[in-house]
Amino acid sequence: MKIRTAKEQDLPQIVAIYNQAIPSRRITADLTPVTEQGRRPWFEAHLNSRRHPIWVLESAVEKNKVFGWCSFSPFYDRAAFDQTVEISVYLDQSAKGRGYGSLAVRFLQAQMEELDVHTLMAYVIEENHVSRKMFEKQGFRQWGRYPNIANMGDSLQTFLIYGYQKSVE
């Protein structure tokens, strides 16, 4: 597996992977599939940002086969929060359960110093036990809880906030 900065041609695979997460209603708060056209502004913002990039997990065997992606996004649009980013990690269904999510999170943690990031934040639906366990295994701690904040159509879901900070010396 190789992690590299996303390129323009990766958008269709990134959208396809993201759309796999929507039907469960326990991974993302989107309720209907997204389109490449609809995600283009988001994608271009990441492509053109040194501070908030998007990376893809690429197969070492199948050239140009993307089986996951991860990103840094602005946490909150105020100057005092510039050192904090929200992270996202999404894997193709065929890649789940192989430790790639943990590898992606460790990769994101390794990018912190180079991109002058001090704090990583992750929003996780409470019922998403796989993601919760993965973040906790990588040193994230639950910092907050928003009860019944998301109407997923079939239920109200609680979001948890997980945080990770690099050591302060």
PDB file of C-alpha atoms in Angstrom:
ATOM      1  CA  MET A   1       0.000   0.000   0.000  1.00  0.00           C
ATOM      2  CA  LYS A   2       1.126   3.511  -0.824  1.00  0.00           C
ATOM      3  CA  ILE A   3      -0.307   6.802   0.434  1.00  0.00           C
ATOM      4  CA  ARG A   4       0.062   9.739  -1.925  1.00  0.00           C
ATOM      5  CA  THR A   5      -1.437  13.167  -2.481  1.00  0.00           C
ATOM      6  CA  ALA A   6      -4.636  12.969  -4.486  1.00  0.00           C
ATOM      7  CA  LYS A   7      -4.680  13.943  -8.145  1.00  0.00           C
ATOM      8  CA  GLU A   8      -7.490  15.216 -10.346  1.00  0.00           C
ATOM      9  CA  GLN A   9      -8.134  11.747 -11.790  1.00  0.00           C
ATOM     10  CA  ASP A  10      -8.778  10.314  -8.288  1.00  0.00           C
ATOM     11  CA  LEU A  11     -12.088  12.150  -7.771  1.00  0.00           C
ATOM     12  CA  PRO A  12     -14.339   9.395  -9.249  1.00  0.00           C
ATOM     13  CA  GLN A  13     -12.831   6.737  -6.949  1.00  0.00           C
ATOM     14  CA  ILE A  14     -12.943   9.062  -3.919  1.00  0.00           C
ATOM     15  CA  VAL A  15     -16.647   9.750  -4.542  1.00  0.00           C
ATOM     16  CA  ALA A  16     -17.395   6.049  -5.099  1.00  0.00           C
ATOM     17  CA  ILE A  17     -15.691   5.096  -1.813  1.00  0.00           C
ATOM     18  CA  TYR A  18     -17.518   7.839   0.078  1.00  0.00           C
ATOM     19  CA  ASN A  19     -20.867   6.786  -1.375  1.00  0.00           C
ATOM     20  CA  GLN A  20     -20.343   3.241  -0.028  1.00  0.00           C
ATOM     21  CA  ALA A  21     -20.515   4.695   3.500  1.00  0.00           C
ATOM     22  CA  ILE A  22     -23.868   6.456   3.092  1.00  0.00           C
ATOM     23  CA  PRO A  23     -26.388   3.545   3.103  1.00  0.00           C
ATOM     24  CA  SER A  24     -25.373   2.324   6.572  1.00  0.00           C
ATOM     25  CA  ARG A  25     -26.324   5.709   8.058  1.00  0.00           C
ATOM     26  CA  ARG A  26     -23.721   5.101  10.755  1.00  0.00           C
ATOM     27  CA  ILE A  27     -20.541   6.433   9.112  1.00  0.00           C
ATOM     28  CA  THR A  28     -21.347   9.829   7.564  1.00  0.00           C
ATOM     29  CA  ALA A  29     -24.183  12.311   7.971  1.00  0.00           C
ATOM     30  CA  ASP A  30     -24.936  12.444   4.247  1.00  0.00           C
ATOM     31  CA  LEU A  31     -28.225  10.683   3.524  1.00  0.00           C
ATOM     32  CA  THR A  32     -28.068  10.442  -0.270  1.00  0.00           C
ATOM     33  CA  PRO A  33     -25.176   9.672  -2.613  1.00  0.00           C
ATOM     34  CA  VAL A  34     -22.956  12.574  -3.605  1.00  0.00           C
ATOM     35  CA  THR A  35     -21.929  13.306  -7.182  1.00  0.00           C
ATOM     36  CA  GLU A  36     -18.569  14.136  -8.668  1.00  0.00           C
ATOM     37  CA  GLN A  37     -19.969  17.482  -9.788  1.00  0.00           C
ATOM     38  CA  GLY A  38     -21.301  18.238  -6.307  1.00  0.00           C
ATOM     39  CA  ARG A  39     -18.016  17.266  -4.629  1.00  0.00           C
ATOM     40  CA  ARG A  40     -15.793  19.139  -7.113  1.00  0.00           C
ATOM     41  CA  PRO A  41     -15.569  22.411  -5.081  1.00  0.00           C
ATOM     42  CA  TRP A  42     -14.662  20.416  -1.938  1.00  0.00           C
ATOM     43  CA  PHE A  43     -12.112  18.361  -3.870  1.00  0.00           C
ATOM     44  CA  GLU A  44     -10.511  21.383  -5.553  1.00  0.00           C
ATOM     45  CA  ALA A  45     -10.251  23.167  -2.216  1.00  0.00           C
ATOM     46  CA  HIS A  46      -8.230  20.202  -0.932  1.00  0.00           C
ATOM     47  CA  LEU A  47      -6.113  19.954  -4.105  1.00  0.00           C
ATOM     48  CA  ASN A  48      -5.217  23.632  -3.854  1.00  0.00           C
ATOM     49  CA  SER A  49      -4.486  23.694  -0.134  1.00  0.00           C
ATOM     50  CA  ARG A  50      -1.079  23.025   1.332  1.00  0.00           C
ATOM     51  CA  ARG A  51      -2.578  22.972   4.822  1.00  0.00           C
ATOM     52  CA  HIS A  52      -5.663  20.817   4.140  1.00  0.00           C
ATOM     53  CA  PRO A  53      -4.713  18.164   1.591  1.00  0.00           C
ATOM     54  CA  ILE A  54      -6.422  14.960   0.618  1.00  0.00           C
ATOM     55  CA  TRP A  55      -4.448  11.749   0.213  1.00  0.00           C
ATOM     56  CA  VAL A  56      -5.357   8.437  -1.362  1.00  0.00           C
ATOM     57  CA  LEU A  57      -4.432   4.910  -0.333  1.00  0.00           C
ATOM     58  CA  GLU A  58      -3.275   3.159  -3.445  1.00  0.00           C
ATOM     59  CA  SER A  59      -2.750  -0.514  -4.109  1.00  0.00           C
ATOM     60  CA  ALA A  60       0.880  -1.592  -4.388  1.00  0.00           C
ATOM     61  CA  VAL A  61      -0.231  -4.359  -6.765  1.00  0.00           C
ATOM     62  CA  GLU A  62      -2.835  -2.660  -8.996  1.00  0.00           C
ATOM     63  CA  LYS A  63      -1.458   0.626 -10.337  1.00  0.00           C
ATOM     64  CA  ASN A  64      -3.875   3.554  -9.910  1.00  0.00           C
ATOM     65  CA  LYS A  65      -6.302   1.415  -7.840  1.00  0.00           C
ATOM     66  CA  VAL A  66      -7.456   3.643  -4.996  1.00  0.00           C
ATOM     67  CA  PHE A  67      -8.966   1.763  -2.070  1.00  0.00           C
ATOM     68  CA  GLY A  68      -9.237   4.585   0.437  1.00  0.00           C
ATOM     69  CA  TRP A  69      -8.680   8.233   1.143  1.00  0.00           C
ATOM     70  CA  CYS A  70      -7.994  10.520   4.074  1.00  0.00           C
ATOM     71  CA  SER A  71      -7.876  14.269   4.517  1.00  0.00           C
ATOM     72  CA  PHE A  72      -7.288  17.284   6.695  1.00  0.00           C
ATOM     73  CA  SER A  73     -10.106  19.847   6.656  1.00  0.00           C
ATOM     74  CA  PRO A  74     -10.434  23.181   8.450  1.00  0.00           C
ATOM     75  CA  PHE A  75     -11.873  22.621  11.911  1.00  0.00           C
ATOM     76  CA  TYR A  76     -13.441  26.025  12.516  1.00  0.00           C
ATOM     77  CA  ASP A  77     -13.102  29.229  10.522  1.00  0.00           C
ATOM     78  CA  ARG A  78     -11.417  31.365  13.178  1.00  0.00           C
ATOM     79  CA  ALA A  79      -7.699  32.215  13.319  1.00  0.00           C
ATOM     80  CA  ALA A  80      -7.188  30.724  16.786  1.00  0.00           C
ATOM     81  CA  PHE A  81      -8.168  27.298  15.432  1.00  0.00           C
ATOM     82  CA  ASP A  82      -5.696  27.261  12.504  1.00  0.00           C
ATOM     83  CA  GLN A  83      -3.546  24.660  14.266  1.00  0.00           C
ATOM     84  CA  THR A  84      -6.500  22.260  14.490  1.00  0.00           C
ATOM     85  CA  VAL A  85      -7.845  20.114  11.641  1.00  0.00           C
ATOM     86  CA  GLU A  86     -10.754  17.753  11.231  1.00  0.00           C
ATOM     87  CA  ILE A  87      -9.704  14.433   9.768  1.00  0.00           C
ATOM     88  CA  SER A  88     -11.593  12.022   7.545  1.00  0.00           C
ATOM     89  CA  VAL A  89     -10.752   8.419   6.696  1.00  0.00           C
ATOM     90  CA  TYR A  90     -12.794   6.338   4.235  1.00  0.00           C
ATOM     91  CA  LEU A  91     -12.024   2.882   2.893  1.00  0.00           C
ATOM     92  CA  ASP A  92     -13.451   0.842   0.054  1.00  0.00           C
ATOM     93  CA  GLN A  93     -15.565  -1.995   1.451  1.00  0.00           C
ATOM     94  CA  SER A  94     -13.090  -4.520   0.032  1.00  0.00           C
ATOM     95  CA  ALA A  95     -10.272  -2.968   2.088  1.00  0.00           C
ATOM     96  CA  LYS A  96     -11.975  -2.902   5.496  1.00  0.00           C
ATOM     97  CA  GLY A  97     -10.741  -5.068   8.341  1.00  0.00           C
ATOM     98  CA  ARG A  98      -7.139  -5.164   7.112  1.00  0.00           C
ATOM     99  CA  GLY A  99      -5.657  -2.412   9.275  1.00  0.00           C
ATOM    100  CA  TYR A 100      -5.600   0.208   6.513  1.00  0.00           C
ATOM    101  CA  GLY A 101      -7.692   2.637   8.566  1.00  0.00           C
ATOM    102  CA  SER A 102      -5.134   2.547  11.362  1.00  0.00           C
ATOM    103  CA  LEU A 103      -2.323   3.010   8.838  1.00  0.00           C
ATOM    104  CA  ALA A 104      -4.116   6.050   7.428  1.00  0.00           C
ATOM    105  CA  VAL A 105      -4.577   7.556  10.900  1.00  0.00           C
ATOM    106  CA  ARG A 106      -0.893   7.012  11.724  1.00  0.00           C
ATOM    107  CA  PHE A 107      -0.023   8.661   8.401  1.00  0.00           C
ATOM    108  CA  LEU A 108      -2.185  11.667   9.317  1.00  0.00           C
ATOM    109  CA  GLN A 109      -0.508  11.881  12.717  1.00  0.00           C
ATOM    110  CA  ALA A 110       2.879  11.859  10.964  1.00  0.00           C
ATOM    111  CA  GLN A 111       1.835  14.831   8.791  1.00  0.00           C
ATOM    112  CA  MET A 112       1.107  17.058  11.776  1.00  0.00           C
ATOM    113  CA  GLU A 113       4.563  18.560  12.242  1.00  0.00           C
ATOM    114  CA  GLU A 114       5.206  19.256   8.559  1.00  0.00           C
ATOM    115  CA  LEU A 115       1.832  21.016   8.176  1.00  0.00           C
ATOM    116  CA  ASP A 116       2.081  22.839  11.529  1.00  0.00           C
ATOM    117  CA  VAL A 117      -0.938  21.068  12.996  1.00  0.00           C
ATOM    118  CA  HIS A 118      -1.225  20.593  16.745  1.00  0.00           C
ATOM    119  CA  THR A 119      -4.648  18.970  17.138  1.00  0.00           C
ATOM    120  CA  LEU A 120      -6.575  16.379  15.117  1.00  0.00           C
ATOM    121  CA  MET A 121     -10.355  16.167  15.533  1.00  0.00           C
ATOM    122  CA  ALA A 122     -12.618  13.365  14.334  1.00  0.00           C
ATOM    123  CA  TYR A 123     -16.399  13.206  14.426  1.00  0.00           C
ATOM    124  CA  VAL A 124     -17.678   9.641  14.833  1.00  0.00           C
ATOM    125  CA  ILE A 125     -21.244   8.376  15.068  1.00  0.00           C
ATOM    126  CA  GLU A 126     -21.574   6.676  18.448  1.00  0.00           C
ATOM    127  CA  GLU A 127     -22.834   3.413  16.924  1.00  0.00           C
ATOM    128  CA  ASN A 128     -19.753   3.197  14.664  1.00  0.00           C
ATOM    129  CA  HIS A 129     -17.791   0.951  17.013  1.00  0.00           C
ATOM    130  CA  VAL A 130     -15.159   0.049  14.396  1.00  0.00           C
ATOM    131  CA  SER A 131     -14.090   3.673  13.908  1.00  0.00           C
ATOM    132  CA  ARG A 132     -14.219   4.406  17.619  1.00  0.00           C
ATOM    133  CA  LYS A 133     -11.949   1.459  18.375  1.00  0.00           C
ATOM    134  CA  MET A 134      -9.558   2.437  15.574  1.00  0.00           C
ATOM    135  CA  PHE A 135      -9.209   6.022  16.817  1.00  0.00           C
ATOM    136  CA  GLU A 136      -8.772   4.944  20.426  1.00  0.00           C
ATOM    137  CA  LYS A 137      -6.093   2.447  19.378  1.00  0.00           C
ATOM    138  CA  GLN A 138      -4.183   5.327  17.743  1.00  0.00           C
ATOM    139  CA  GLY A 139      -4.205   7.484  20.886  1.00  0.00           C
ATOM    140  CA  PHE A 140      -7.345   9.537  20.271  1.00  0.00           C
ATOM    141  CA  ARG A 141      -9.569  10.252  23.257  1.00  0.00           C
ATOM    142  CA  GLN A 142     -13.256  11.073  23.376  1.00  0.00           C
ATOM    143  CA  TRP A 143     -13.517  14.792  24.113  1.00  0.00           C
ATOM    144  CA  GLY A 144     -17.208  15.382  23.631  1.00  0.00           C
ATOM    145  CA  ARG A 145     -20.626  13.994  22.835  1.00  0.00           C
ATOM    146  CA  TYR A 146     -23.505  15.530  20.879  1.00  0.00           C
ATOM    147  CA  PRO A 147     -26.572  13.433  21.788  1.00  0.00           C
ATOM    148  CA  ASN A 148     -29.200  12.791  19.095  1.00  0.00           C
ATOM    149  CA  ILE A 149     -27.831  15.588  16.915  1.00  0.00           C
ATOM    150  CA  ALA A 150     -28.209  13.883  13.518  1.00  0.00           C
ATOM    151  CA  ASN A 151     -31.537  12.823  12.055  1.00  0.00           C
ATOM    152  CA  MET A 152     -30.485   9.920   9.835  1.00  0.00           C
ATOM    153  CA  GLY A 153     -34.030   9.180   8.655  1.00  0.00           C
ATOM    154  CA  ASP A 154     -34.205   5.857  10.475  1.00  0.00           C
ATOM    155  CA  SER A 155     -32.967   7.162  13.831  1.00  0.00           C
ATOM    156  CA  LEU A 156     -31.452  10.055  15.711  1.00  0.00           C
ATOM    157  CA  GLN A 157     -27.715   9.520  16.033  1.00  0.00           C
ATOM    158  CA  THR A 158     -25.236  10.788  18.581  1.00  0.00           C
ATOM    159  CA  PHE A 159     -21.904  12.132  17.391  1.00  0.00           C
ATOM    160  CA  LEU A 160     -18.749  11.760  19.429  1.00  0.00           C
ATOM    161  CA  ILE A 161     -15.779  14.073  19.138  1.00  0.00           C
ATOM    162  CA  TYR A 162     -12.401  12.418  19.270  1.00  0.00           C
ATOM    163  CA  GLY A 163      -9.221  14.425  19.656  1.00  0.00           C
ATOM    164  CA  TYR A 164      -5.504  13.840  19.425  1.00  0.00           C
ATOM    165  CA  GLN A 165      -2.735  16.296  20.227  1.00  0.00           C
ATOM    166  CA  LYS A 166       0.947  15.992  19.549  1.00  0.00           C
ATOM    167  CA  SER A 167       3.146  16.302  22.602  1.00  0.00           C
ATOM    168  CA  VAL A 168       3.723  19.801  23.898  1.00  0.00           C
ATOM    169  CA  GLU A 169       7.290  20.326  25.021  1.00  0.00           C
TER     170      GLU A 169
END
